C-alpha cells in the first residue's frame, strides 16, 4: 500500500537526518524571487562527490554535470510502473515501484495527492547511494496547462518558497519546469526541490525530484535530467 511505502521512506529519511546532524550538518540554499523568469542555469547542478546512479563518461556541455547511465526504461507493458502514460529511462541502480493508492480517502489525500495529481510511481535512489526519490504524479485530463498544474502542485507543498518557472521540453514534448525551496523545520533551513510537467492525452504528468537535503538533491540531478531528456508518450 502507498501508506506503507511512504511511511518507510519517511522513517528512513528521519534516521538519515539524525545521522547527518551528528556528523556534519546539512547544506542550505536560497534562490531568487518567487515566480521570476528562470535563468539559463536554473537546471544546473555542481558535483557533490556523491554518485547519481553511475556517472556517465561525458559532462553536459551547458551544465558541466555528468550524465547518468541508463538502467532500463519504466512505463509501458512489462516494465515497472506500467500504467504510466509516459515512458522514460531510469538511472542505473535506482529502484522503481508503482504506488498503489490507499483505499482510505483521508489517507490517500494525506500521502498520495498533491494539488491536482496523485502519486503513481516512485524511484528510490538508495540503491545508488543517495537518499531521496524521483516521484511521478499523474492527473485526470483537463484544461490546465503544464504550468498551471505545477503552480497548483507547488501551492500544495507546505513551506515552498523562492519559486521559479521556465518553459522547456521533456523529450520532444513541451514542458514547464519549476525549481523552488522547501523549509525543513527540523533543521531550520531550506532545501532545493524541482519538478517538470507535461500534458498527455491521459492527463498531466509531473516528475518531481526531492532529496534529504540540497546536497542529495544535486547529486541526484543527473538521474532527473535523464528522465526529462528521454521522456516520451507511452
mmCIF file with all atom_site columns, C-alpha atoms in Angstrom:
data_model
loop_
_atom_site.group_PDB
_atom_site.id
_atom_site.type_symbol
_atom_site.label_atom_id
_atom_site.label_alt_id
_atom_site.label_comp_id
_atom_site.label_asym_id
_atom_site.label_entity_id
_atom_site.label_seq_id
_atom_site.pdbx_PDB_ins_code
_atom_site.Cartn_x
_atom_site.Cartn_y
_atom_site.Cartn_z
_atom_site.occupancy
_atom_site.B_iso_or_equiv
_atom_site.pdbx_formal_charge
_atom_site.auth_seq_id
_atom_site.auth_comp_id
_atom_site.auth_asym_id
_atom_site.auth_atom_id
_atom_site.pdbx_PDB_model_num
ATOM 1   C CA . UNK A 1 1   ? 0.000  0.000  0.000   1.00 0.00 ? 1   UNK A CA 1
ATOM 2   C CA . UNK A 1 2   ? 1.112  3.550  -0.653  1.00 0.00 ? 2   UNK A CA 1
ATOM 3   C CA . UNK A 1 3   ? 0.937  4.391  3.048   1.00 0.00 ? 3   UNK A CA 1
ATOM 4   C CA . UNK A 1 4   ? 3.436  1.651  3.968   1.00 0.00 ? 4   UNK A CA 1
ATOM 5   C CA . UNK A 1 5   ? 5.945  2.647  1.279   1.00 0.00 ? 5   UNK A CA 1
ATOM 6   C CA . UNK A 1 6   ? 5.764  6.323  2.070   1.00 0.00 ? 6   UNK A CA 1
ATOM 7   C CA . UNK A 1 7   ? 5.976  5.768  5.832   1.00 0.00 ? 7   UNK A CA 1
ATOM 8   C CA . UNK A 1 8   ? 9.084  3.604  5.387   1.00 0.00 ? 8   UNK A CA 1
ATOM 9   C CA . UNK A 1 9   ? 10.619 6.296  3.187   1.00 0.00 ? 9   UNK A CA 1
ATOM 10  C CA . UNK A 1 10  ? 9.816  8.967  5.778   1.00 0.00 ? 10  UNK A CA 1
ATOM 11  C CA . UNK A 1 11  ? 11.314 6.907  8.603   1.00 0.00 ? 11  UNK A CA 1
ATOM 12  C CA . UNK A 1 12  ? 14.489 6.294  6.607   1.00 0.00 ? 12  UNK A CA 1
ATOM 13  C CA . UNK A 1 13  ? 14.823 9.976  5.822   1.00 0.00 ? 13  UNK A CA 1
ATOM 14  C CA . UNK A 1 14  ? 14.364 10.873 9.505   1.00 0.00 ? 14  UNK A CA 1
ATOM 15  C CA . UNK A 1 15  ? 17.128 8.481  10.555  1.00 0.00 ? 15  UNK A CA 1
ATOM 16  C CA . UNK A 1 16  ? 19.386 9.899  7.860   1.00 0.00 ? 16  UNK A CA 1
ATOM 17  C CA . UNK A 1 17  ? 18.719 13.424 9.121   1.00 0.00 ? 17  UNK A CA 1
ATOM 18  C CA . UNK A 1 18  ? 19.824 12.461 12.620  1.00 0.00 ? 18  UNK A CA 1
ATOM 19  C CA . UNK A 1 19  ? 22.959 10.824 11.252  1.00 0.00 ? 19  UNK A CA 1
ATOM 20  C CA . UNK A 1 20  ? 23.745 13.848 9.129   1.00 0.00 ? 20  UNK A CA 1
ATOM 21  C CA . UNK A 1 21  ? 23.300 16.204 12.071  1.00 0.00 ? 21  UNK A CA 1
ATOM 22  C CA . UNK A 1 22  ? 25.680 14.093 14.146  1.00 0.00 ? 22  UNK A CA 1
ATOM 23  C CA . UNK A 1 23  ? 28.465 14.031 11.562  1.00 0.00 ? 23  UNK A CA 1
ATOM 24  C CA . UNK A 1 24  ? 28.491 17.355 9.770   1.00 0.00 ? 24  UNK A CA 1
ATOM 25  C CA . UNK A 1 25  ? 25.106 19.019 9.428   1.00 0.00 ? 25  UNK A CA 1
ATOM 26  C CA . UNK A 1 26  ? 23.344 19.722 6.154   1.00 0.00 ? 26  UNK A CA 1
ATOM 27  C CA . UNK A 1 27  ? 23.743 22.290 3.388   1.00 0.00 ? 27  UNK A CA 1
ATOM 28  C CA . UNK A 1 28  ? 21.425 25.229 2.889   1.00 0.00 ? 28  UNK A CA 1
ATOM 29  C CA . UNK A 1 29  ? 20.128 27.006 -0.180  1.00 0.00 ? 29  UNK A CA 1
ATOM 30  C CA . UNK A 1 30  ? 18.347 30.121 -1.253  1.00 0.00 ? 30  UNK A CA 1
ATOM 31  C CA . UNK A 1 31  ? 17.204 31.320 -4.680  1.00 0.00 ? 31  UNK A CA 1
ATOM 32  C CA . UNK A 1 32  ? 15.692 34.353 -6.337  1.00 0.00 ? 32  UNK A CA 1
ATOM 33  C CA . UNK A 1 33  ? 12.246 35.975 -6.092  1.00 0.00 ? 33  UNK A CA 1
ATOM 34  C CA . UNK A 1 34  ? 9.086  33.918 -6.461  1.00 0.00 ? 34  UNK A CA 1
ATOM 35  C CA . UNK A 1 35  ? 7.859  33.147 -9.974  1.00 0.00 ? 35  UNK A CA 1
ATOM 36  C CA . UNK A 1 36  ? 10.638 35.134 -11.661 1.00 0.00 ? 36  UNK A CA 1
ATOM 37  C CA . UNK A 1 37  ? 11.877 34.275 -15.134 1.00 0.00 ? 37  UNK A CA 1
ATOM 38  C CA . UNK A 1 38  ? 14.268 31.356 -14.839 1.00 0.00 ? 38  UNK A CA 1
ATOM 39  C CA . UNK A 1 39  ? 17.914 31.902 -15.687 1.00 0.00 ? 39  UNK A CA 1
ATOM 40  C CA . UNK A 1 40  ? 19.751 29.683 -18.129 1.00 0.00 ? 40  UNK A CA 1
ATOM 41  C CA . UNK A 1 41  ? 21.421 27.778 -15.339 1.00 0.00 ? 41  UNK A CA 1
ATOM 42  C CA . UNK A 1 42  ? 18.266 27.123 -13.260 1.00 0.00 ? 42  UNK A CA 1
ATOM 43  C CA . UNK A 1 43  ? 18.512 23.424 -14.093 1.00 0.00 ? 43  UNK A CA 1
ATOM 44  C CA . UNK A 1 44  ? 22.245 23.145 -13.491 1.00 0.00 ? 44  UNK A CA 1
ATOM 45  C CA . UNK A 1 45  ? 23.974 21.392 -10.634 1.00 0.00 ? 45  UNK A CA 1
ATOM 46  C CA . UNK A 1 46  ? 27.512 21.065 -9.298  1.00 0.00 ? 46  UNK A CA 1
ATOM 47  C CA . UNK A 1 47  ? 29.157 17.814 -8.367  1.00 0.00 ? 47  UNK A CA 1
ATOM 48  C CA . UNK A 1 48  ? 28.894 16.976 -4.673  1.00 0.00 ? 48  UNK A CA 1
ATOM 49  C CA . UNK A 1 49  ? 31.043 13.869 -4.581  1.00 0.00 ? 49  UNK A CA 1
ATOM 50  C CA . UNK A 1 50  ? 28.027 11.547 -4.344  1.00 0.00 ? 50  UNK A CA 1
ATOM 51  C CA . UNK A 1 51  ? 27.009 9.322  -7.242  1.00 0.00 ? 51  UNK A CA 1
ATOM 52  C CA . UNK A 1 52  ? 23.706 9.638  -9.108  1.00 0.00 ? 52  UNK A CA 1
ATOM 53  C CA . UNK A 1 53  ? 23.478 6.020  -10.128 1.00 0.00 ? 53  UNK A CA 1
ATOM 54  C CA . UNK A 1 54  ? 26.733 5.717  -12.050 1.00 0.00 ? 54  UNK A CA 1
ATOM 55  C CA . UNK A 1 55  ? 28.447 8.731  -13.559 1.00 0.00 ? 55  UNK A CA 1
ATOM 56  C CA . UNK A 1 56  ? 28.500 8.989  -17.334 1.00 0.00 ? 56  UNK A CA 1
ATOM 57  C CA . UNK A 1 57  ? 31.750 9.394  -19.222 1.00 0.00 ? 57  UNK A CA 1
ATOM 58  C CA . UNK A 1 58  ? 30.988 12.880 -20.563 1.00 0.00 ? 58  UNK A CA 1
ATOM 59  C CA . UNK A 1 59  ? 29.589 16.015 -18.938 1.00 0.00 ? 59  UNK A CA 1
ATOM 60  C CA . UNK A 1 60  ? 26.761 18.069 -20.401 1.00 0.00 ? 60  UNK A CA 1
ATOM 61  C CA . UNK A 1 61  ? 28.255 20.975 -22.349 1.00 0.00 ? 61  UNK A CA 1
ATOM 62  C CA . UNK A 1 62  ? 25.930 23.562 -20.757 1.00 0.00 ? 62  UNK A CA 1
ATOM 63  C CA . UNK A 1 63  ? 25.712 22.391 -17.144 1.00 0.00 ? 63  UNK A CA 1
ATOM 64  C CA . UNK A 1 64  ? 29.013 20.569 -16.659 1.00 0.00 ? 64  UNK A CA 1
ATOM 65  C CA . UNK A 1 65  ? 27.076 17.744 -14.981 1.00 0.00 ? 65  UNK A CA 1
ATOM 66  C CA . UNK A 1 66  ? 27.942 14.173 -15.918 1.00 0.00 ? 66  UNK A CA 1
ATOM 67  C CA . UNK A 1 67  ? 25.057 12.297 -17.475 1.00 0.00 ? 67  UNK A CA 1
ATOM 68  C CA . UNK A 1 68  ? 23.557 9.390  -15.575 1.00 0.00 ? 68  UNK A CA 1
ATOM 69  C CA . UNK A 1 69  ? 23.983 5.960  -17.120 1.00 0.00 ? 69  UNK A CA 1
ATOM 70  C CA . UNK A 1 70  ? 20.648 4.407  -18.053 1.00 0.00 ? 70  UNK A CA 1
ATOM 71  C CA . UNK A 1 71  ? 19.479 1.336  -16.164 1.00 0.00 ? 71  UNK A CA 1
ATOM 72  C CA . UNK A 1 72  ? 16.367 0.461  -18.153 1.00 0.00 ? 72  UNK A CA 1
ATOM 73  C CA . UNK A 1 73  ? 13.021 2.010  -19.007 1.00 0.00 ? 73  UNK A CA 1
ATOM 74  C CA . UNK A 1 74  ? 9.901  2.465  -16.897 1.00 0.00 ? 74  UNK A CA 1
ATOM 75  C CA . UNK A 1 75  ? 6.370  2.830  -18.158 1.00 0.00 ? 75  UNK A CA 1
ATOM 76  C CA . UNK A 1 76  ? 4.839  0.579  -20.778 1.00 0.00 ? 76  UNK A CA 1
ATOM 77  C CA . UNK A 1 77  ? 3.914  -3.122 -20.719 1.00 0.00 ? 77  UNK A CA 1
ATOM 78  C CA . UNK A 1 78  ? 6.210  -5.368 -18.725 1.00 0.00 ? 78  UNK A CA 1
ATOM 79  C CA . UNK A 1 79  ? 8.113  -2.532 -17.052 1.00 0.00 ? 79  UNK A CA 1
ATOM 80  C CA . UNK A 1 80  ? 7.864  -1.039 -13.569 1.00 0.00 ? 80  UNK A CA 1
ATOM 81  C CA . UNK A 1 81  ? 5.004  1.479  -13.324 1.00 0.00 ? 81  UNK A CA 1
ATOM 82  C CA . UNK A 1 82  ? 3.458  0.036  -16.477 1.00 0.00 ? 82  UNK A CA 1
ATOM 83  C CA . UNK A 1 83  ? 0.296  2.135  -16.104 1.00 0.00 ? 83  UNK A CA 1
ATOM 84  C CA . UNK A 1 84  ? 2.087  5.450  -16.649 1.00 0.00 ? 84  UNK A CA 1
ATOM 85  C CA . UNK A 1 85  ? 1.022  7.378  -19.775 1.00 0.00 ? 85  UNK A CA 1
ATOM 86  C CA . UNK A 1 86  ? 4.712  8.114  -20.462 1.00 0.00 ? 86  UNK A CA 1
ATOM 87  C CA . UNK A 1 87  ? 7.951  6.157  -20.541 1.00 0.00 ? 87  UNK A CA 1
ATOM 88  C CA . UNK A 1 88  ? 11.486 7.290  -19.729 1.00 0.00 ? 88  UNK A CA 1
ATOM 89  C CA . UNK A 1 89  ? 14.919 5.929  -18.855 1.00 0.00 ? 89  UNK A CA 1
ATOM 90  C CA . UNK A 1 90  ? 15.813 5.295  -15.234 1.00 0.00 ? 90  UNK A CA 1
ATOM 91  C CA . UNK A 1 91  ? 19.355 5.777  -13.935 1.00 0.00 ? 91  UNK A CA 1
ATOM 92  C CA . UNK A 1 92  ? 21.439 2.704  -13.150 1.00 0.00 ? 92  UNK A CA 1
ATOM 93  C CA . UNK A 1 93  ? 20.881 1.152  -9.707  1.00 0.00 ? 93  UNK A CA 1
ATOM 94  C CA . UNK A 1 94  ? 17.729 3.148  -8.968  1.00 0.00 ? 94  UNK A CA 1
ATOM 95  C CA . UNK A 1 95  ? 14.721 1.032  -7.991  1.00 0.00 ? 95  UNK A CA 1
ATOM 96  C CA . UNK A 1 96  ? 11.273 1.788  -9.404  1.00 0.00 ? 96  UNK A CA 1
ATOM 97  C CA . UNK A 1 97  ? 7.950  0.695  -7.956  1.00 0.00 ? 97  UNK A CA 1
ATOM 98  C CA . UNK A 1 98  ? 4.347  1.571  -8.703  1.00 0.00 ? 98  UNK A CA 1
ATOM 99  C CA . UNK A 1 99  ? 2.443  3.410  -5.976  1.00 0.00 ? 99  UNK A CA 1
ATOM 100 C CA . UNK A 1 100 ? -0.905 1.909  -5.023  1.00 0.00 ? 100 UNK A CA 1
ATOM 101 C CA . UNK A 1 101 ? -3.295 4.448  -3.557  1.00 0.00 ? 101 UNK A CA 1
ATOM 102 C CA . UNK A 1 102 ? -4.647 3.704  -0.096  1.00 0.00 ? 102 UNK A CA 1
ATOM 103 C CA . UNK A 1 103 ? -8.389 2.870  -0.219  1.00 0.00 ? 103 UNK A CA 1
ATOM 104 C CA . UNK A 1 104 ? -8.996 5.218  2.718   1.00 0.00 ? 104 UNK A CA 1
ATOM 105 C CA . UNK A 1 105 ? -9.718 8.607  1.067   1.00 0.00 ? 105 UNK A CA 1
ATOM 106 C CA . UNK A 1 106 ? -8.295 10.558 4.004   1.00 0.00 ? 106 UNK A CA 1
ATOM 107 C CA . UNK A 1 107 ? -5.030 8.622  3.975   1.00 0.00 ? 107 UNK A CA 1
ATOM 108 C CA . UNK A 1 108 ? -4.817 8.867  0.185   1.00 0.00 ? 108 UNK A CA 1
ATOM 109 C CA . UNK A 1 109 ? -5.324 12.628 0.350   1.00 0.00 ? 109 UNK A CA 1
ATOM 110 C CA . UNK A 1 110 ? -2.635 12.961 3.019   1.00 0.00 ? 110 UNK A CA 1
ATOM 111 C CA . UNK A 1 111 ? 0.053  10.730 1.497   1.00 0.00 ? 111 UNK A CA 1
ATOM 112 C CA . UNK A 1 112 ? -0.783 10.254 -2.134  1.00 0.00 ? 112 UNK A CA 1
ATOM 113 C CA . UNK A 1 113 ? -2.134 13.514 -3.547  1.00 0.00 ? 113 UNK A CA 1
ATOM 114 C CA . UNK A 1 114 ? -0.549 16.910 -4.118  1.00 0.00 ? 114 UNK A CA 1
ATOM 115 C CA . UNK A 1 115 ? -2.612 19.575 -5.801  1.00 0.00 ? 115 UNK A CA 1
ATOM 116 C CA . UNK A 1 116 ? -4.217 18.163 -8.968  1.00 0.00 ? 116 UNK A CA 1
ATOM 117 C CA . UNK A 1 117 ? -2.139 14.981 -9.209  1.00 0.00 ? 117 UNK A CA 1
ATOM 118 C CA . UNK A 1 118 ? -1.750 11.635 -7.437  1.00 0.00 ? 118 UNK A CA 1
ATOM 119 C CA . UNK A 1 119 ? 1.406  9.608  -6.816  1.00 0.00 ? 119 UNK A CA 1
ATOM 120 C CA . UNK A 1 120 ? 1.778  6.853  -9.416  1.00 0.00 ? 120 UNK A CA 1
ATOM 121 C CA . UNK A 1 121 ? 5.422  5.754  -9.392  1.00 0.00 ? 121 UNK A CA 1
ATOM 122 C CA . UNK A 1 122 ? 8.385  6.079  -7.038  1.00 0.00 ? 122 UNK A CA 1
ATOM 123 C CA . UNK A 1 123 ? 12.075 5.803  -7.980  1.00 0.00 ? 123 UNK A CA 1
ATOM 124 C CA . UNK A 1 124 ? 14.289 5.145  -4.965  1.00 0.00 ? 124 UNK A CA 1
ATOM 125 C CA . UNK A 1 125 ? 17.903 6.393  -5.069  1.00 0.00 ? 125 UNK A CA 1
ATOM 126 C CA . UNK A 1 126 ? 19.135 4.482  -2.018  1.00 0.00 ? 126 UNK A CA 1
ATOM 127 C CA . UNK A 1 127 ? 20.475 1.512  -4.049  1.00 0.00 ? 127 UNK A CA 1
ATOM 128 C CA . UNK A 1 128 ? 22.534 4.067  -6.000  1.00 0.00 ? 128 UNK A CA 1
ATOM 129 C CA . UNK A 1 129 ? 23.966 5.580  -2.834  1.00 0.00 ? 129 UNK A CA 1
ATOM 130 C CA . UNK A 1 130 ? 21.747 8.634  -2.295  1.00 0.00 ? 130 UNK A CA 1
ATOM 131 C CA . UNK A 1 131 ? 18.832 9.488  -0.022  1.00 0.00 ? 131 UNK A CA 1
ATOM 132 C CA . UNK A 1 132 ? 15.839 10.663 -1.986  1.00 0.00 ? 132 UNK A CA 1
ATOM 133 C CA . UNK A 1 133 ? 13.288 9.870  -4.652  1.00 0.00 ? 133 UNK A CA 1
ATOM 134 C CA . UNK A 1 134 ? 12.056 10.818 -8.065  1.00 0.00 ? 134 UNK A CA 1
ATOM 135 C CA . UNK A 1 135 ? 8.287  10.573 -7.895  1.00 0.00 ? 135 UNK A CA 1
ATOM 136 C CA . UNK A 1 136 ? 5.906  10.542 -10.845 1.00 0.00 ? 136 UNK A CA 1
ATOM 137 C CA . UNK A 1 137 ? 2.449  12.025 -10.334 1.00 0.00 ? 137 UNK A CA 1
ATOM 138 C CA . UNK A 1 138 ? -0.492 11.742 -12.718 1.00 0.00 ? 138 UNK A CA 1
ATOM 139 C CA . UNK A 1 139 ? -3.807 13.569 -13.019 1.00 0.00 ? 139 UNK A CA 1
ATOM 140 C CA . UNK A 1 140 ? -7.063 13.459 -14.897 1.00 0.00 ? 140 UNK A CA 1
ATOM 141 C CA . UNK A 1 141 ? -7.463 15.097 -18.302 1.00 0.00 ? 141 UNK A CA 1
ATOM 142 C CA . UNK A 1 142 ? -8.464 18.749 -18.103 1.00 0.00 ? 142 UNK A CA 1
ATOM 143 C CA . UNK A 1 143 ? -7.871 22.223 -19.426 1.00 0.00 ? 143 UNK A CA 1
ATOM 144 C CA . UNK A 1 144 ? -4.920 23.092 -17.163 1.00 0.00 ? 144 UNK A CA 1
ATOM 145 C CA . UNK A 1 145 ? -1.612 23.750 -18.897 1.00 0.00 ? 145 UNK A CA 1
ATOM 146 C CA . UNK A 1 146 ? 1.579  22.122 -17.532 1.00 0.00 ? 146 UNK A CA 1
ATOM 147 C CA . UNK A 1 147 ? 2.465  25.456 -15.914 1.00 0.00 ? 147 UNK A CA 1
ATOM 148 C CA . UNK A 1 148 ? -0.914 25.691 -14.174 1.00 0.00 ? 148 UNK A CA 1
ATOM 149 C CA . UNK A 1 149 ? -0.577 22.094 -12.967 1.00 0.00 ? 149 UNK A CA 1
ATOM 150 C CA . UNK A 1 150 ? 2.832  22.911 -11.471 1.00 0.00 ? 150 UNK A CA 1
ATOM 151 C CA . UNK A 1 151 ? 1.504  26.073 -9.850  1.00 0.00 ? 151 UNK A CA 1
ATOM 152 C CA . UNK A 1 152 ? -1.180 24.060 -8.093  1.00 0.00 ? 152 UNK A CA 1
ATOM 153 C CA . UNK A 1 153 ? 1.341  21.337 -7.242  1.00 0.00 ? 153 UNK A CA 1
ATOM 154 C CA . UNK A 1 154 ? 3.736  23.808 -5.592  1.00 0.00 ? 154 UNK A CA 1
ATOM 155 C CA . UNK A 1 155 ? 0.898  25.656 -3.849  1.00 0.00 ? 155 UNK A CA 1
ATOM 156 C CA . UNK A 1 156 ? 0.057  22.390 -2.085  1.00 0.00 ? 156 UNK A CA 1
ATOM 157 C CA . UNK A 1 157 ? 3.660  21.992 -0.836  1.00 0.00 ? 157 UNK A CA 1
ATOM 158 C CA . UNK A 1 158 ? 3.977  23.224 2.750   1.00 0.00 ? 158 UNK A CA 1
ATOM 159 C CA . UNK A 1 159 ? 6.868  25.647 3.215   1.00 0.00 ? 159 UNK A CA 1
ATOM 160 C CA . UNK A 1 160 ? 7.537  26.183 -0.509  1.00 0.00 ? 160 UNK A CA 1
ATOM 161 C CA . UNK A 1 161 ? 9.254  29.416 -1.487  1.00 0.00 ? 161 UNK A CA 1
ATOM 162 C CA . UNK A 1 162 ? 11.641 31.064 -3.974  1.00 0.00 ? 162 UNK A CA 1
ATOM 163 C CA . UNK A 1 163 ? 9.626  29.594 -6.839  1.00 0.00 ? 163 UNK A CA 1
ATOM 164 C CA . UNK A 1 164 ? 10.922 29.887 -10.413 1.00 0.00 ? 164 UNK A CA 1
ATOM 165 C CA . UNK A 1 165 ? 9.242  28.558 -13.560 1.00 0.00 ? 165 UNK A CA 1
ATOM 166 C CA . UNK A 1 166 ? 10.654 28.083 -17.032 1.00 0.00 ? 166 UNK A CA 1
ATOM 167 C CA . UNK A 1 167 ? 9.427  26.640 -20.309 1.00 0.00 ? 167 UNK A CA 1
ATOM 168 C CA . UNK A 1 168 ? 11.436 23.675 -21.553 1.00 0.00 ? 168 UNK A CA 1
ATOM 169 C CA . UNK A 1 169 ? 10.998 20.291 -23.208 1.00 0.00 ? 169 UNK A CA 1
ATOM 170 C CA . UNK A 1 170 ? 10.784 16.748 -21.918 1.00 0.00 ? 170 UNK A CA 1
ATOM 171 C CA . UNK A 1 171 ? 11.978 14.519 -24.698 1.00 0.00 ? 171 UNK A CA 1
ATOM 172 C CA . UNK A 1 172 ? 10.157 16.096 -27.651 1.00 0.00 ? 172 UNK A CA 1
ATOM 173 C CA . UNK A 1 173 ? 7.147  17.233 -25.586 1.00 0.00 ? 173 UNK A CA 1
ATOM 174 C CA . UNK A 1 174 ? 6.590  20.838 -24.478 1.00 0.00 ? 174 UNK A CA 1
ATOM 175 C CA . UNK A 1 175 ? 7.067  21.064 -20.717 1.00 0.00 ? 175 UNK A CA 1
ATOM 176 C CA . UNK A 1 176 ? 7.207  23.510 -17.847 1.00 0.00 ? 176 UNK A CA 1
ATOM 177 C CA . UNK A 1 177 ? 9.780  23.138 -15.077 1.00 0.00 ? 177 UNK A CA 1
ATOM 178 C CA . UNK A 1 178 ? 9.742  24.618 -11.603 1.00 0.00 ? 178 UNK A CA 1
ATOM 179 C CA . UNK A 1 179 ? 12.541 24.983 -9.078  1.00 0.00 ? 179 UNK A CA 1
ATOM 180 C CA . UNK A 1 180 ? 11.815 26.018 -5.517  1.00 0.00 ? 180 UNK A CA 1
ATOM 181 C CA . UNK A 1 181 ? 12.904 25.592 -1.930  1.00 0.00 ? 181 UNK A CA 1
ATOM 182 C CA . UNK A 1 182 ? 11.179 23.903 0.989   1.00 0.00 ? 182 UNK A CA 1
ATOM 183 C CA . UNK A 1 183 ? 11.859 24.810 4.589   1.00 0.00 ? 183 UNK A CA 1
ATOM 184 C CA . UNK A 1 184 ? 12.834 21.820 6.733   1.00 0.00 ? 184 UNK A CA 1
ATOM 185 C CA . UNK A 1 185 ? 11.526 22.669 10.200  1.00 0.00 ? 185 UNK A CA 1
ATOM 186 C CA . UNK A 1 186 ? 13.662 20.033 11.928  1.00 0.00 ? 186 UNK A CA 1
ATOM 187 C CA . UNK A 1 187 ? 16.842 21.556 10.513  1.00 0.00 ? 187 UNK A CA 1
ATOM 188 C CA . UNK A 1 188 ? 15.594 25.160 10.352  1.00 0.00 ? 188 UNK A CA 1
ATOM 189 C CA . UNK A 1 189 ? 16.929 25.525 6.817   1.00 0.00 ? 189 UNK A CA 1
ATOM 190 C CA . UNK A 1 190 ? 15.750 25.160 3.237   1.00 0.00 ? 190 UNK A CA 1
ATOM 191 C CA . UNK A 1 191 ? 16.488 22.598 0.561   1.00 0.00 ? 191 UNK A CA 1
ATOM 192 C CA . UNK A 1 192 ? 16.058 22.518 -3.195  1.00 0.00 ? 192 UNK A CA 1
ATOM 193 C CA . UNK A 1 193 ? 13.171 20.835 -4.989  1.00 0.00 ? 193 UNK A CA 1
ATOM 194 C CA . UNK A 1 194 ? 12.354 20.722 -8.684  1.00 0.00 ? 194 UNK A CA 1
ATOM 195 C CA . UNK A 1 195 ? 9.758  19.203 -10.996 1.00 0.00 ? 195 UNK A CA 1
ATOM 196 C CA . UNK A 1 196 ? 8.613  19.276 -14.592 1.00 0.00 ? 196 UNK A CA 1
ATOM 197 C CA . UNK A 1 197 ? 5.154  18.721 -16.042 1.00 0.00 ? 197 UNK A CA 1
ATOM 198 C CA . UNK A 1 198 ? 3.840  17.645 -19.432 1.00 0.00 ? 198 UNK A CA 1
ATOM 199 C CA . UNK A 1 199 ? 0.373  17.205 -20.877 1.00 0.00 ? 199 UNK A CA 1
ATOM 200 C CA . UNK A 1 200 ? -0.683 13.812 -22.273 1.00 0.00 ? 200 UNK A CA 1
ATOM 201 C CA . UNK A 1 201 ? -3.987 12.566 -23.713 1.00 0.00 ? 201 UNK A CA 1
ATOM 202 C CA . UNK A 1 202 ? -4.485 10.693 -20.436 1.00 0.00 ? 202 UNK A CA 1
ATOM 203 C CA . UNK A 1 203 ? -3.883 13.767 -18.281 1.00 0.00 ? 203 UNK A CA 1
ATOM 204 C CA . UNK A 1 204 ? -0.954 15.711 -16.820 1.00 0.00 ? 204 UNK A CA 1
ATOM 205 C CA . UNK A 1 205 ? 2.255  14.062 -15.629 1.00 0.00 ? 205 UNK A CA 1
ATOM 206 C CA . UNK A 1 206 ? 4.539  15.644 -13.039 1.00 0.00 ? 206 UNK A CA 1
ATOM 207 C CA . UNK A 1 207 ? 8.045  14.280 -12.424 1.00 0.00 ? 207 UNK A CA 1
ATOM 208 C CA . UNK A 1 208 ? 9.429  15.562 -9.124  1.00 0.00 ? 208 UNK A CA 1
ATOM 209 C CA . UNK A 1 209 ? 12.908 15.379 -7.574  1.00 0.00 ? 209 UNK A CA 1
ATOM 210 C CA . UNK A 1 210 ? 13.280 15.945 -3.837  1.00 0.00 ? 210 UNK A CA 1
ATOM 211 C CA . UNK A 1 211 ? 16.085 14.689 -1.617  1.00 0.00 ? 211 UNK A CA 1
ATOM 212 C CA . UNK A 1 212 ? 17.068 14.688 2.034   1.00 0.00 ? 212 UNK A CA 1
ATOM 213 C CA . UNK A 1 213 ? 18.895 17.999 1.594   1.00 0.00 ? 213 UNK A CA 1
ATOM 214 C CA . UNK A 1 214 ? 20.262 20.205 -1.169  1.00 0.00 ? 214 UNK A CA 1
ATOM 215 C CA . UNK A 1 215 ? 23.460 18.151 -1.452  1.00 0.00 ? 215 UNK A CA 1
ATOM 216 C CA . UNK A 1 216 ? 21.497 14.950 -2.044  1.00 0.00 ? 216 UNK A CA 1
ATOM 217 C CA . UNK A 1 217 ? 19.214 16.786 -4.460  1.00 0.00 ? 217 UNK A CA 1
ATOM 218 C CA . UNK A 1 218 ? 22.140 17.980 -6.571  1.00 0.00 ? 218 UNK A CA 1
ATOM 219 C CA . UNK A 1 219 ? 23.749 14.543 -6.527  1.00 0.00 ? 219 UNK A CA 1
ATOM 220 C CA . UNK A 1 220 ? 20.540 13.011 -7.921  1.00 0.00 ? 220 UNK A CA 1
ATOM 221 C CA . UNK A 1 221 ? 20.024 15.716 -10.539 1.00 0.00 ? 221 UNK A CA 1
ATOM 222 C CA . UNK A 1 222 ? 21.624 13.691 -13.401 1.00 0.00 ? 222 UNK A CA 1
ATOM 223 C CA . UNK A 1 223 ? 19.009 10.946 -12.890 1.00 0.00 ? 223 UNK A CA 1
ATOM 224 C CA . UNK A 1 224 ? 16.246 13.549 -13.076 1.00 0.00 ? 224 UNK A CA 1
ATOM 225 C CA . UNK A 1 225 ? 17.749 15.010 -16.260 1.00 0.00 ? 225 UNK A CA 1
ATOM 226 C CA . UNK A 1 226 ? 17.948 11.526 -17.777 1.00 0.00 ? 226 UNK A CA 1
ATOM 227 C CA . UNK A 1 227 ? 14.223 11.114 -17.142 1.00 0.00 ? 227 UNK A CA 1
ATOM 228 C CA . UNK A 1 228 ? 13.412 14.523 -18.620 1.00 0.00 ? 228 UNK A CA 1
ATOM 229 C CA . UNK A 1 229 ? 15.502 14.118 -21.740 1.00 0.00 ? 229 UNK A CA 1
ATOM 230 C CA . UNK A 1 230 ? 14.263 10.591 -22.560 1.00 0.00 ? 230 UNK A CA 1
ATOM 231 C CA . UNK A 1 231 ? 10.562 11.066 -21.703 1.00 0.00 ? 231 UNK A CA 1
ATOM 232 C CA . UNK A 1 232 ? 8.060  10.129 -24.398 1.00 0.00 ? 232 UNK A CA 1
ATOM 233 C CA . UNK A 1 233 ? 4.396  9.229  -24.631 1.00 0.00 ? 233 UNK A CA 1
ATOM 234 C CA . UNK A 1 234 ? 3.683  5.644  -23.588 1.00 0.00 ? 234 UNK A CA 1
#
